[in-house]
mmCIF file with all atom_site columns, C-alpha atoms in Angstrom:
data_model
loop_
_atom_site.group_PDB
_atom_site.id
_atom_site.type_symbol
_atom_site.label_atom_id
_atom_site.label_alt_id
_atom_site.label_comp_id
_atom_site.label_asym_id
_atom_site.label_entity_id
_atom_site.label_seq_id
_atom_site.pdbx_PDB_ins_code
_atom_site.Cartn_x
_atom_site.Cartn_y
_atom_site.Cartn_z
_atom_site.occupancy
_atom_site.B_iso_or_equiv
_atom_site.pdbx_formal_charge
_atom_site.auth_seq_id
_atom_site.auth_comp_id
_atom_site.auth_asym_id
_atom_site.auth_atom_id
_atom_site.pdbx_PDB_model_num
ATOM 1   C CA . MET C 1 1   ? 73.981 157.168 47.320 1.00 58.00 ? 20  MET C CA 1
ATOM 2   C CA . ILE C 1 2   ? 74.038 159.429 50.362 1.00 63.00 ? 21  ILE C CA 1
ATOM 3   C CA . THR C 1 3   ? 70.333 158.836 50.991 1.00 63.00 ? 22  THR C CA 1
ATOM 4   C CA . LEU C 1 4   ? 70.802 155.044 50.971 1.00 67.00 ? 23  LEU C CA 1
ATOM 5   C CA . LEU C 1 5   ? 73.618 154.906 53.512 1.00 70.00 ? 24  LEU C CA 1
ATOM 6   C CA . PRO C 1 6   ? 71.406 155.484 56.596 1.00 70.00 ? 25  PRO C CA 1
ATOM 7   C CA . TYR C 1 7   ? 69.068 152.653 55.495 1.00 70.00 ? 26  TYR C CA 1
ATOM 8   C CA . SER C 1 8   ? 71.764 150.151 54.636 1.00 71.00 ? 27  SER C CA 1
ATOM 9   C CA . VAL C 1 9   ? 74.494 150.970 57.235 1.00 72.00 ? 28  VAL C CA 1
ATOM 10  C CA . ILE C 1 10  ? 72.881 152.744 60.201 1.00 73.00 ? 29  ILE C CA 1
ATOM 11  C CA . ALA C 1 11  ? 69.409 151.143 60.360 1.00 73.00 ? 30  ALA C CA 1
ATOM 12  C CA . PRO C 1 12  ? 70.522 147.507 61.027 1.00 77.00 ? 31  PRO C CA 1
ATOM 13  C CA . PHE C 1 13  ? 72.531 148.595 64.053 1.00 77.00 ? 32  PHE C CA 1
ATOM 14  C CA . ALA C 1 14  ? 70.060 151.156 65.483 1.00 76.00 ? 33  ALA C CA 1
ATOM 15  C CA . GLY C 1 15  ? 68.511 148.536 67.759 1.00 75.00 ? 34  GLY C CA 1
ATOM 16  C CA . VAL C 1 16  ? 71.764 148.375 69.752 1.00 76.00 ? 35  VAL C CA 1
ATOM 17  C CA . PHE C 1 17  ? 71.170 151.954 70.913 1.00 77.00 ? 36  PHE C CA 1
ATOM 18  C CA . VAL C 1 18  ? 67.418 151.616 71.277 1.00 80.00 ? 37  VAL C CA 1
ATOM 19  C CA . ASP C 1 19  ? 67.783 148.660 73.682 1.00 76.00 ? 38  ASP C CA 1
ATOM 20  C CA . ARG C 1 20  ? 70.473 150.344 75.810 1.00 76.00 ? 39  ARG C CA 1
ATOM 21  C CA . TRP C 1 21  ? 69.232 153.924 76.154 1.00 79.00 ? 40  TRP C CA 1
ATOM 22  C CA . SER C 1 22  ? 66.073 155.568 77.371 1.00 81.00 ? 41  SER C CA 1
ATOM 23  C CA . ARG C 1 23  ? 63.695 155.518 74.416 1.00 84.00 ? 42  ARG C CA 1
ATOM 24  C CA . ARG C 1 24  ? 62.095 158.769 75.504 1.00 87.00 ? 43  ARG C CA 1
ATOM 25  C CA . LYS C 1 25  ? 65.485 160.478 75.468 1.00 88.00 ? 44  LYS C CA 1
ATOM 26  C CA . LEU C 1 26  ? 66.150 158.992 72.008 1.00 88.00 ? 45  LEU C CA 1
ATOM 27  C CA . LEU C 1 27  ? 62.861 160.422 70.715 1.00 89.00 ? 46  LEU C CA 1
ATOM 28  C CA . VAL C 1 28  ? 63.703 163.833 72.227 1.00 91.00 ? 47  VAL C CA 1
ATOM 29  C CA . GLY C 1 29  ? 67.400 163.878 71.285 1.00 91.00 ? 48  GLY C CA 1
ATOM 30  C CA . THR C 1 30  ? 67.031 162.858 67.631 1.00 90.00 ? 49  THR C CA 1
ATOM 31  C CA . ASN C 1 31  ? 64.472 165.626 67.045 1.00 91.00 ? 50  ASN C CA 1
ATOM 32  C CA . LEU C 1 32  ? 66.482 168.228 68.925 1.00 93.00 ? 51  LEU C CA 1
ATOM 33  C CA . VAL C 1 33  ? 69.571 167.543 66.845 1.00 91.00 ? 52  VAL C CA 1
ATOM 34  C CA . ARG C 1 34  ? 67.637 167.481 63.577 1.00 89.00 ? 53  ARG C CA 1
ATOM 35  C CA . GLY C 1 35  ? 65.895 170.727 64.461 1.00 89.00 ? 54  GLY C CA 1
ATOM 36  C CA . GLY C 1 36  ? 69.187 172.366 65.408 1.00 90.00 ? 55  GLY C CA 1
ATOM 37  C CA . ILE C 1 37  ? 70.825 171.304 62.113 1.00 87.00 ? 56  ILE C CA 1
ATOM 38  C CA . LEU C 1 38  ? 67.991 172.747 60.023 1.00 85.00 ? 57  LEU C CA 1
ATOM 39  C CA . VAL C 1 39  ? 67.767 176.023 61.951 1.00 86.00 ? 58  VAL C CA 1
ATOM 40  C CA . THR C 1 40  ? 71.499 176.673 61.818 1.00 85.00 ? 59  THR C CA 1
ATOM 41  C CA . LEU C 1 41  ? 72.270 175.311 58.333 1.00 80.00 ? 60  LEU C CA 1
ATOM 42  C CA . PRO C 1 42  ? 72.225 178.732 56.604 1.00 77.00 ? 61  PRO C CA 1
ATOM 43  C CA . LEU C 1 43  ? 74.950 179.863 59.038 1.00 77.00 ? 62  LEU C CA 1
ATOM 44  C CA . TRP C 1 44  ? 77.474 177.077 58.553 1.00 75.00 ? 63  TRP C CA 1
ATOM 45  C CA . GLY C 1 45  ? 76.394 175.320 55.312 1.00 69.00 ? 64  GLY C CA 1
ATOM 46  C CA . ARG C 1 46  ? 78.621 177.403 52.973 1.00 71.00 ? 65  ARG C CA 1
ATOM 47  C CA . ALA C 1 47  ? 81.689 176.631 55.071 1.00 69.00 ? 66  ALA C CA 1
ATOM 48  C CA . LEU C 1 48  ? 81.635 173.021 53.684 1.00 67.00 ? 67  LEU C CA 1
ATOM 49  C CA . GLY C 1 49  ? 81.417 174.074 50.050 1.00 66.00 ? 68  GLY C CA 1
ATOM 50  C CA . GLU C 1 50  ? 78.598 174.753 47.648 1.00 61.00 ? 69  GLU C CA 1
ATOM 51  C CA . ASP C 1 51  ? 76.768 171.507 48.372 1.00 67.00 ? 70  ASP C CA 1
ATOM 52  C CA . GLY C 1 52  ? 78.872 170.115 51.225 1.00 69.00 ? 71  GLY C CA 1
ATOM 53  C CA . GLY C 1 53  ? 76.439 171.452 53.877 1.00 68.00 ? 72  GLY C CA 1
ATOM 54  C CA . LEU C 1 54  ? 73.545 169.814 52.041 1.00 71.00 ? 73  LEU C CA 1
ATOM 55  C CA . PHE C 1 55  ? 75.278 166.407 51.832 1.00 75.00 ? 74  PHE C CA 1
ATOM 56  C CA . VAL C 1 56  ? 76.338 166.419 55.480 1.00 77.00 ? 75  VAL C CA 1
ATOM 57  C CA . SER C 1 57  ? 72.887 167.544 56.641 1.00 78.00 ? 76  SER C CA 1
ATOM 58  C CA . VAL C 1 58  ? 71.029 164.956 54.578 1.00 77.00 ? 77  VAL C CA 1
ATOM 59  C CA . LEU C 1 59  ? 73.279 162.198 55.885 1.00 79.00 ? 78  LEU C CA 1
ATOM 60  C CA . VAL C 1 60  ? 72.835 163.219 59.542 1.00 81.00 ? 79  VAL C CA 1
ATOM 61  C CA . LEU C 1 61  ? 69.103 163.926 59.214 1.00 83.00 ? 80  LEU C CA 1
ATOM 62  C CA . LEU C 1 62  ? 68.365 160.571 57.588 1.00 80.00 ? 81  LEU C CA 1
ATOM 63  C CA . GLY C 1 63  ? 70.665 158.730 59.988 1.00 82.00 ? 82  GLY C CA 1
ATOM 64  C CA . LEU C 1 64  ? 68.934 160.221 62.993 1.00 84.00 ? 83  LEU C CA 1
ATOM 65  C CA . GLY C 1 65  ? 65.591 159.590 61.227 1.00 82.00 ? 84  GLY C CA 1
ATOM 66  C CA . ARG C 1 66  ? 66.334 155.879 61.098 1.00 82.00 ? 85  ARG C CA 1
ATOM 67  C CA . LEU C 1 67  ? 67.201 155.874 64.803 1.00 84.00 ? 86  LEU C CA 1
ATOM 68  C CA . PHE C 1 68  ? 63.973 157.774 65.535 1.00 85.00 ? 87  PHE C CA 1
ATOM 69  C CA . LEU C 1 69  ? 61.865 155.330 63.459 1.00 84.00 ? 88  LEU C CA 1
ATOM 70  C CA . THR C 1 70  ? 63.507 152.311 65.083 1.00 83.00 ? 89  THR C CA 1
ATOM 71  C CA . THR C 1 71  ? 62.766 153.790 68.503 1.00 85.00 ? 90  THR C CA 1
ATOM 72  C CA . LYS C 1 72  ? 59.169 154.501 67.507 1.00 84.00 ? 91  LYS C CA 1
ATOM 73  C CA . GLY C 1 73  ? 58.693 150.901 66.393 1.00 83.00 ? 92  GLY C CA 1
ATOM 74  C CA . ALA C 1 74  ? 60.173 149.570 69.608 1.00 82.00 ? 93  ALA C CA 1
ATOM 75  C CA . VAL C 1 75  ? 57.875 151.829 71.680 1.00 82.00 ? 94  VAL C CA 1
ATOM 76  C CA . LEU C 1 76  ? 54.633 150.714 70.049 1.00 84.00 ? 95  LEU C CA 1
ATOM 77  C CA . PRO C 1 77  ? 54.292 147.422 72.008 1.00 82.00 ? 96  PRO C CA 1
ATOM 78  C CA . ALA C 1 78  ? 54.477 149.463 75.219 1.00 78.00 ? 97  ALA C CA 1
ATOM 79  C CA . VAL C 1 79  ? 51.787 151.871 74.038 1.00 80.00 ? 98  VAL C CA 1
ATOM 80  C CA . VAL C 1 80  ? 49.106 149.610 72.544 1.00 84.00 ? 99  VAL C CA 1
ATOM 81  C CA . HIS C 1 81  ? 47.748 146.195 73.479 1.00 85.00 ? 100 HIS C CA 1
ATOM 82  C CA . GLU C 1 82  ? 49.229 143.187 71.706 1.00 83.00 ? 101 GLU C CA 1
ATOM 83  C CA . ARG C 1 83  ? 45.978 142.512 69.838 1.00 87.00 ? 102 ARG C CA 1
ATOM 84  C CA . SER C 1 84  ? 46.129 146.015 68.339 1.00 87.00 ? 103 SER C CA 1
ATOM 85  C CA . LEU C 1 85  ? 49.817 145.932 67.468 1.00 87.00 ? 104 LEU C CA 1
ATOM 86  C CA . VAL C 1 86  ? 49.331 145.110 63.745 1.00 87.00 ? 105 VAL C CA 1
ATOM 87  C CA . LYS C 1 87  ? 46.820 147.898 63.328 1.00 89.00 ? 106 LYS C CA 1
ATOM 88  C CA . ALA C 1 88  ? 49.031 150.333 65.238 1.00 88.00 ? 107 ALA C CA 1
ATOM 89  C CA . ASN C 1 89  ? 52.013 149.495 62.962 1.00 86.00 ? 108 ASN C CA 1
ATOM 90  C CA . SER C 1 90  ? 49.826 150.054 59.877 1.00 86.00 ? 109 SER C CA 1
ATOM 91  C CA . VAL C 1 91  ? 48.535 153.362 61.164 1.00 88.00 ? 110 VAL C CA 1
ATOM 92  C CA . SER C 1 92  ? 52.066 154.437 62.087 1.00 85.00 ? 111 SER C CA 1
ATOM 93  C CA . ALA C 1 93  ? 53.520 153.580 58.673 1.00 82.00 ? 112 ALA C CA 1
ATOM 94  C CA . GLY C 1 94  ? 50.560 155.013 56.756 1.00 83.00 ? 113 GLY C CA 1
ATOM 95  C CA . GLY C 1 95  ? 50.523 158.165 58.877 1.00 84.00 ? 114 GLY C CA 1
ATOM 96  C CA . GLY C 1 96  ? 54.226 158.606 58.248 1.00 81.00 ? 115 GLY C CA 1
ATOM 97  C CA . MET C 1 97  ? 53.738 158.454 54.495 1.00 78.00 ? 116 MET C CA 1
ATOM 98  C CA . ILE C 1 98  ? 50.807 160.895 54.600 1.00 83.00 ? 117 ILE C CA 1
ATOM 99  C CA . SER C 1 99  ? 52.865 163.274 56.784 1.00 82.00 ? 118 SER C CA 1
ATOM 100 C CA . ALA C 1 100 ? 55.784 163.073 54.334 1.00 77.00 ? 119 ALA C CA 1
ATOM 101 C CA . LEU C 1 101 ? 53.546 163.992 51.391 1.00 75.00 ? 120 LEU C CA 1
ATOM 102 C CA . ALA C 1 102 ? 51.863 166.783 53.348 1.00 81.00 ? 121 ALA C CA 1
ATOM 103 C CA . GLY C 1 103 ? 55.273 167.957 54.563 1.00 80.00 ? 122 GLY C CA 1
ATOM 104 C CA . GLY C 1 104 ? 56.533 168.087 50.959 1.00 75.00 ? 123 GLY C CA 1
ATOM 105 C CA . ALA C 1 105 ? 53.614 170.272 49.923 1.00 77.00 ? 124 ALA C CA 1
ATOM 106 C CA . ALA C 1 106 ? 54.004 172.510 53.006 1.00 82.00 ? 125 ALA C CA 1
ATOM 107 C CA . GLY C 1 107 ? 57.744 172.736 52.337 1.00 79.00 ? 126 GLY C CA 1
ATOM 108 C CA . PHE C 1 108 ? 57.242 174.001 48.770 1.00 77.00 ? 127 PHE C CA 1
ATOM 109 C CA . GLY C 1 109 ? 54.734 176.514 50.083 1.00 79.00 ? 128 GLY C CA 1
ATOM 110 C CA . ALA C 1 110 ? 57.127 177.656 52.780 1.00 81.00 ? 129 ALA C CA 1
ATOM 111 C CA . VAL C 1 111 ? 59.993 178.091 50.302 1.00 79.00 ? 130 VAL C CA 1
ATOM 112 C CA . ALA C 1 112 ? 57.765 180.180 48.028 1.00 79.00 ? 131 ALA C CA 1
ATOM 113 C CA . ILE C 1 113 ? 56.649 182.436 50.879 1.00 84.00 ? 132 ILE C CA 1
ATOM 114 C CA . VAL C 1 114 ? 59.662 182.797 53.172 1.00 84.00 ? 133 VAL C CA 1
ATOM 115 C CA . GLY C 1 115 ? 62.558 181.365 51.130 1.00 81.00 ? 134 GLY C CA 1
ATOM 116 C CA . PRO C 1 116 ? 64.913 178.435 51.778 1.00 78.00 ? 135 PRO C CA 1
ATOM 117 C CA . ALA C 1 117 ? 66.252 179.816 55.073 1.00 80.00 ? 136 ALA C CA 1
ATOM 118 C CA . GLY C 1 118 ? 62.747 180.349 56.340 1.00 84.00 ? 137 GLY C CA 1
ATOM 119 C CA . ALA C 1 119 ? 61.789 176.807 55.279 1.00 83.00 ? 138 ALA C CA 1
ATOM 120 C CA . PHE C 1 120 ? 64.755 175.523 57.291 1.00 83.00 ? 139 PHE C CA 1
ATOM 121 C CA . ALA C 1 121 ? 63.606 177.401 60.346 1.00 87.00 ? 140 ALA C CA 1
ATOM 122 C CA . ILE C 1 122 ? 60.016 176.199 60.038 1.00 88.00 ? 141 ILE C CA 1
ATOM 123 C CA . ALA C 1 123 ? 61.132 172.567 59.696 1.00 87.00 ? 142 ALA C CA 1
ATOM 124 C CA . GLY C 1 124 ? 63.445 172.983 62.681 1.00 88.00 ? 143 GLY C CA 1
ATOM 125 C CA . VAL C 1 125 ? 60.630 174.368 64.813 1.00 92.00 ? 144 VAL C CA 1
ATOM 126 C CA . VAL C 1 126 ? 58.479 171.360 63.865 1.00 90.00 ? 145 VAL C CA 1
ATOM 127 C CA . TYR C 1 127 ? 61.234 169.042 65.066 1.00 91.00 ? 146 TYR C CA 1
ATOM 128 C CA . PHE C 1 128 ? 61.568 171.046 68.289 1.00 94.00 ? 147 PHE C CA 1
ATOM 129 C CA . GLY C 1 129 ? 57.821 170.721 68.841 1.00 93.00 ? 148 GLY C CA 1
ATOM 130 C CA . SER C 1 130 ? 58.067 166.947 68.327 1.00 90.00 ? 149 SER C CA 1
ATOM 131 C CA . ALA C 1 131 ? 60.910 166.778 70.828 1.00 92.00 ? 150 ALA C CA 1
ATOM 132 C CA . TRP C 1 132 ? 58.841 168.722 73.381 1.00 94.00 ? 151 TRP C CA 1
ATOM 133 C CA . TYR C 1 133 ? 55.918 166.398 72.877 1.00 90.00 ? 152 TYR C CA 1
ATOM 134 C CA . ALA C 1 134 ? 58.102 163.334 73.364 1.00 87.00 ? 153 ALA C CA 1
ATOM 135 C CA . HIS C 1 135 ? 59.580 164.854 76.515 1.00 89.00 ? 154 HIS C CA 1
ATOM 136 C CA . ARG C 1 136 ? 56.078 164.923 78.048 1.00 88.00 ? 155 ARG C CA 1
ATOM 137 C CA . LEU C 1 137 ? 55.810 161.095 77.900 1.00 82.00 ? 156 LEU C CA 1
ATOM 138 C CA . ALA C 1 138 ? 55.187 159.854 81.449 1.00 78.00 ? 157 ALA C CA 1
ATOM 139 C CA . SER C 1 139 ? 57.474 156.865 81.060 1.00 76.00 ? 158 SER C CA 1
ATOM 140 C CA . SER C 1 140 ? 61.070 156.668 79.930 1.00 72.00 ? 159 SER C CA 1
ATOM 141 C CA . LEU C 1 141 ? 60.064 153.552 77.965 1.00 73.00 ? 160 LEU C CA 1
ATOM 142 C CA . ALA C 1 142 ? 63.483 152.071 78.804 1.00 69.00 ? 161 ALA C CA 1
ATOM 143 C CA . HIS C 1 143 ? 64.136 148.459 77.814 1.00 65.00 ? 162 HIS C CA 1
ATOM 144 C CA . PRO C 1 144 ? 65.688 146.175 80.428 1.00 63.00 ? 163 PRO C CA 1
ATOM 145 C CA . HIS C 1 145 ? 68.866 145.296 78.575 1.00 60.00 ? 164 HIS C CA 1
ATOM 146 C CA . PRO C 1 146 ? 70.416 141.931 79.611 1.00 59.00 ? 165 PRO C CA 1
ATOM 147 C CA . LYS C 1 147 ? 73.487 142.378 81.743 1.00 59.00 ? 166 LYS C CA 1
ATOM 148 C CA . GLY C 1 148 ? 76.859 140.991 80.749 1.00 58.00 ? 167 GLY C CA 1
ATOM 149 C CA . THR C 1 149 ? 76.757 141.924 77.023 1.00 63.00 ? 168 THR C CA 1
ATOM 150 C CA . ARG C 1 150 ? 78.956 144.698 75.734 1.00 76.00 ? 169 ARG C CA 1
ATOM 151 C CA . PHE C 1 151 ? 78.234 147.178 72.989 1.00 72.00 ? 170 PHE C CA 1
ATOM 152 C CA . VAL C 1 152 ? 80.895 145.808 70.651 1.00 78.00 ? 171 VAL C CA 1
ATOM 153 C CA . GLU C 1 153 ? 79.678 142.241 71.225 1.00 79.00 ? 172 GLU C CA 1
ATOM 154 C CA . ASP C 1 154 ? 76.121 143.267 70.248 1.00 78.00 ? 173 ASP C CA 1
ATOM 155 C CA . VAL C 1 155 ? 77.323 144.985 67.056 1.00 80.00 ? 174 VAL C CA 1
ATOM 156 C CA . ILE C 1 156 ? 79.363 141.938 66.064 1.00 84.00 ? 175 ILE C CA 1
ATOM 157 C CA . GLU C 1 157 ? 76.355 139.681 66.693 1.00 83.00 ? 176 GLU C CA 1
ATOM 158 C CA . ILE C 1 158 ? 74.194 141.881 64.439 1.00 82.00 ? 177 ILE C CA 1
ATOM 159 C CA . ALA C 1 159 ? 76.874 141.789 61.707 1.00 85.00 ? 178 ALA C CA 1
ATOM 160 C CA . ARG C 1 160 ? 76.914 137.989 61.927 1.00 88.00 ? 179 ARG C CA 1
ATOM 161 C CA . ASP C 1 161 ? 73.119 137.897 61.650 1.00 87.00 ? 180 ASP C CA 1
ATOM 162 C CA . LEU C 1 162 ? 73.246 140.107 58.575 1.00 84.00 ? 181 LEU C CA 1
ATOM 163 C CA . ARG C 1 163 ? 75.867 137.852 56.969 1.00 87.00 ? 182 ARG C CA 1
ATOM 164 C CA . GLU C 1 164 ? 73.689 134.815 57.705 1.00 88.00 ? 183 GLU C CA 1
ATOM 165 C CA . GLY C 1 165 ? 70.670 136.600 56.338 1.00 85.00 ? 184 GLY C CA 1
ATOM 166 C CA . LEU C 1 166 ? 72.499 137.446 53.068 1.00 85.00 ? 185 LEU C CA 1
ATOM 167 C CA . ARG C 1 167 ? 73.567 133.802 52.734 1.00 87.00 ? 186 ARG C CA 1
ATOM 168 C CA . THR C 1 168 ? 69.965 132.698 53.211 1.00 86.00 ? 187 THR C CA 1
ATOM 169 C CA . LEU C 1 169 ? 68.705 135.211 50.625 1.00 83.00 ? 188 LEU C CA 1
ATOM 170 C CA . TRP C 1 170 ? 71.283 133.936 48.147 1.00 84.00 ? 189 TRP C CA 1
ATOM 171 C CA . ASP C 1 171 ? 70.115 130.334 48.622 1.00 85.00 ? 190 ASP C CA 1
ATOM 172 C CA . GLU C 1 172 ? 66.346 130.935 48.735 1.00 83.00 ? 191 GLU C CA 1
ATOM 173 C CA . ALA C 1 173 ? 64.715 132.296 45.623 1.00 80.00 ? 192 ALA C CA 1
ATOM 174 C CA . ARG C 1 174 ? 61.422 132.681 47.481 1.00 84.00 ? 193 ARG C CA 1
ATOM 175 C CA . LEU C 1 175 ? 63.062 135.342 49.625 1.00 83.00 ? 194 LEU C CA 1
ATOM 176 C CA . ARG C 1 176 ? 65.374 136.824 46.983 1.00 83.00 ? 195 ARG C CA 1
ATOM 177 C CA . LEU C 1 177 ? 62.770 137.569 44.301 1.00 85.00 ? 196 LEU C CA 1
ATOM 178 C CA . PRO C 1 178 ? 60.383 139.730 46.383 1.00 85.00 ? 197 PRO C CA 1
ATOM 179 C CA . LEU C 1 179 ? 63.310 141.810 47.669 1.00 82.00 ? 198 LEU C CA 1
ATOM 180 C CA . ALA C 1 180 ? 64.578 142.178 44.068 1.00 84.00 ? 199 ALA C CA 1
ATOM 181 C CA . GLY C 1 181 ? 61.082 143.389 43.128 1.00 86.00 ? 200 GLY C CA 1
ATOM 182 C CA . ILE C 1 182 ? 61.140 146.015 45.875 1.00 82.00 ? 201 ILE C CA 1
ATOM 183 C CA . PHE C 1 183 ? 64.624 147.167 44.779 1.00 80.00 ? 202 PHE C CA 1
ATOM 184 C CA . ALA C 1 184 ? 63.437 147.467 41.171 1.00 84.00 ? 203 ALA C CA 1
ATOM 185 C CA . LEU C 1 185 ? 60.392 149.468 42.227 1.00 82.00 ? 204 LEU C CA 1
ATOM 186 C CA . ARG C 1 186 ? 62.479 151.899 44.236 1.00 73.00 ? 205 ARG C CA 1
ATOM 187 C CA . THR C 1 187 ? 64.928 152.219 41.347 1.00 77.00 ? 206 THR C CA 1
ATOM 188 C CA . VAL C 1 188 ? 62.092 153.134 38.992 1.00 79.00 ? 207 VAL C CA 1
ATOM 189 C CA . THR C 1 189 ? 60.773 155.642 41.565 1.00 72.00 ? 208 THR C CA 1
ATOM 190 C CA . VAL C 1 190 ? 64.147 157.356 41.792 1.00 69.00 ? 209 VAL C CA 1
ATOM 191 C CA . PHE C 1 191 ? 64.430 157.373 37.985 1.00 74.00 ? 210 PHE C CA 1
ATOM 192 C CA . VAL C 1 192 ? 60.982 158.999 37.630 1.00 74.00 ? 211 VAL C CA 1
ATOM 193 C CA . GLY C 1 193 ? 61.939 161.586 40.232 1.00 67.00 ? 212 GLY C CA 1
ATOM 194 C CA . ILE C 1 194 ? 65.104 162.497 38.325 1.00 69.00 ? 213 ILE C CA 1
ATOM 195 C CA . VAL C 1 195 ? 63.184 162.771 35.087 1.00 73.00 ? 214 VAL C CA 1
ATOM 196 C CA . ALA C 1 196 ? 60.643 165.043 36.774 1.00 70.00 ? 215 ALA C CA 1
ATOM 197 C CA . ILE C 1 197 ? 63.371 167.317 38.113 1.00 67.00 ? 216 ILE C CA 1
ATOM 198 C CA . LEU C 1 198 ? 65.032 167.566 34.696 1.00 71.00 ? 217 LEU C CA 1
ATOM 199 C CA . PHE C 1 199 ? 61.673 168.319 33.062 1.00 74.00 ? 218 PHE C CA 1
ATOM 200 C CA . ILE C 1 200 ? 60.923 171.095 35.532 1.00 67.00 ? 219 ILE C CA 1
ATOM 201 C CA . LYS C 1 201 ? 64.350 172.630 35.038 1.00 68.00 ? 220 LYS C CA 1
ATOM 202 C CA . ASP C 1 202 ? 63.866 172.518 31.246 1.00 73.00 ? 221 ASP C CA 1
ATOM 203 C CA . ALA C 1 203 ? 60.332 173.944 31.416 1.00 71.00 ? 222 ALA C CA 1
ATOM 204 C CA . PHE C 1 204 ? 61.311 176.774 33.831 1.00 65.00 ? 223 PHE C CA 1
ATOM 205 C CA . PRO C 1 205 ? 64.902 177.728 33.005 1.00 66.00 ? 224 PRO C CA 1
ATOM 206 C CA . GLU C 1 206 ? 64.502 181.249 34.475 1.00 64.00 ? 225 GLU C CA 1
ATOM 207 C CA . ALA C 1 207 ? 63.814 179.756 37.891 1.00 57.00 ? 226 ALA C CA 1
ATOM 208 C CA . ASP C 1 208 ? 67.066 177.790 37.660 1.00 53.00 ? 227 ASP C CA 1
ATOM 209 C CA . GLU C 1 209 ? 69.098 180.909 36.902 1.00 52.00 ? 228 GLU C CA 1
ATOM 210 C CA . ARG C 1 210 ? 67.355 182.912 39.633 1.00 50.00 ? 229 ARG C CA 1
ATOM 211 C CA . ALA C 1 211 ? 67.831 180.287 42.380 1.00 47.00 ? 230 ALA C CA 1
ATOM 212 C CA . GLY C 1 212 ? 71.351 179.027 41.718 1.00 48.00 ? 231 GLY C CA 1
ATOM 213 C CA . ARG C 1 213 ? 72.699 175.550 42.482 1.00 49.00 ? 232 ARG C CA 1
ATOM 214 C CA . LEU C 1 214 ? 73.001 175.976 46.244 1.00 46.00 ? 233 LEU C CA 1
ATOM 215 C CA . SER C 1 215 ? 69.487 177.447 46.516 1.00 51.00 ? 234 SER C CA 1
ATOM 216 C CA . ARG C 1 216 ? 68.067 174.510 44.574 1.00 55.00 ? 235 ARG C CA 1
ATOM 217 C CA . SER C 1 217 ? 69.764 172.126 46.959 1.00 53.00 ? 236 SER C CA 1
ATOM 218 C CA . ALA C 1 218 ? 68.526 174.175 49.889 1.00 53.00 ? 237 ALA C CA 1
ATOM 219 C CA . ILE C 1 219 ? 64.953 173.982 48.610 1.00 55.00 ? 238 ILE C CA 1
ATOM 220 C CA . VAL C 1 220 ? 65.171 170.187 48.363 1.00 56.00 ? 239 VAL C CA 1
ATOM 221 C CA . LEU C 1 221 ? 66.558 169.910 51.943 1.00 50.00 ? 240 LEU C CA 1
ATOM 222 C CA . GLY C 1 222 ? 64.002 172.370 53.290 1.00 50.00 ? 241 GLY C CA 1
ATOM 223 C CA . VAL C 1 223 ? 61.111 170.466 51.761 1.00 53.00 ? 242 VAL C CA 1
ATOM 224 C CA . ALA C 1 224 ? 62.454 167.145 53.021 1.00 51.00 ? 243 ALA C CA 1
ATOM 225 C CA . GLY C 1 225 ? 62.888 168.573 56.525 1.00 48.00 ? 244 GLY C CA 1
ATOM 226 C CA . ALA C 1 226 ? 59.383 170.035 56.594 1.00 49.00 ? 245 ALA C CA 1
#
């Protein structure tokens, strides 16, 4: 549930911030905050309970991730020519998936070598490096926001558009069925992931006893961060 909140609640309203603020600062700021959370998590995570630090960190990391991805998508038209925009979007999405898979493998390797706290630190350093790279962009990539509209008004307009979109989906089976198929696919993916985790815990019970519940959660967050 906590992993779905950023996608369903934060993502639709991220454009309000992207259109009002410097996109370069958003790229820098989101990575700095994510890096800071991962590097310092071993220091404050236990203060929120056994898994409280994990849940809070996942929610903030994914929420900032949605803001970062929305900013990245808004920046692409300013970086590539219009005729190359479709290809750039494809490369961006495909590259992100490949990076996520490679990061997962690197995260498992980092946990095995330096432990969960070390994996957090490595992931945080990667985010700091991304922030530094974004800071070097020559342009702020700011979007000329139309004057006269307030933040609250923009949020209300988006909420109205979402309501209208839901009404359209309810009335149009051509739109409803593909989205239902995507939802079913993601549900099956999550189910397979849970089965895999349970199988690994059953096959290697000694690792479960040695790591403990908090360490298992830390490994998951460290891998996701990397």
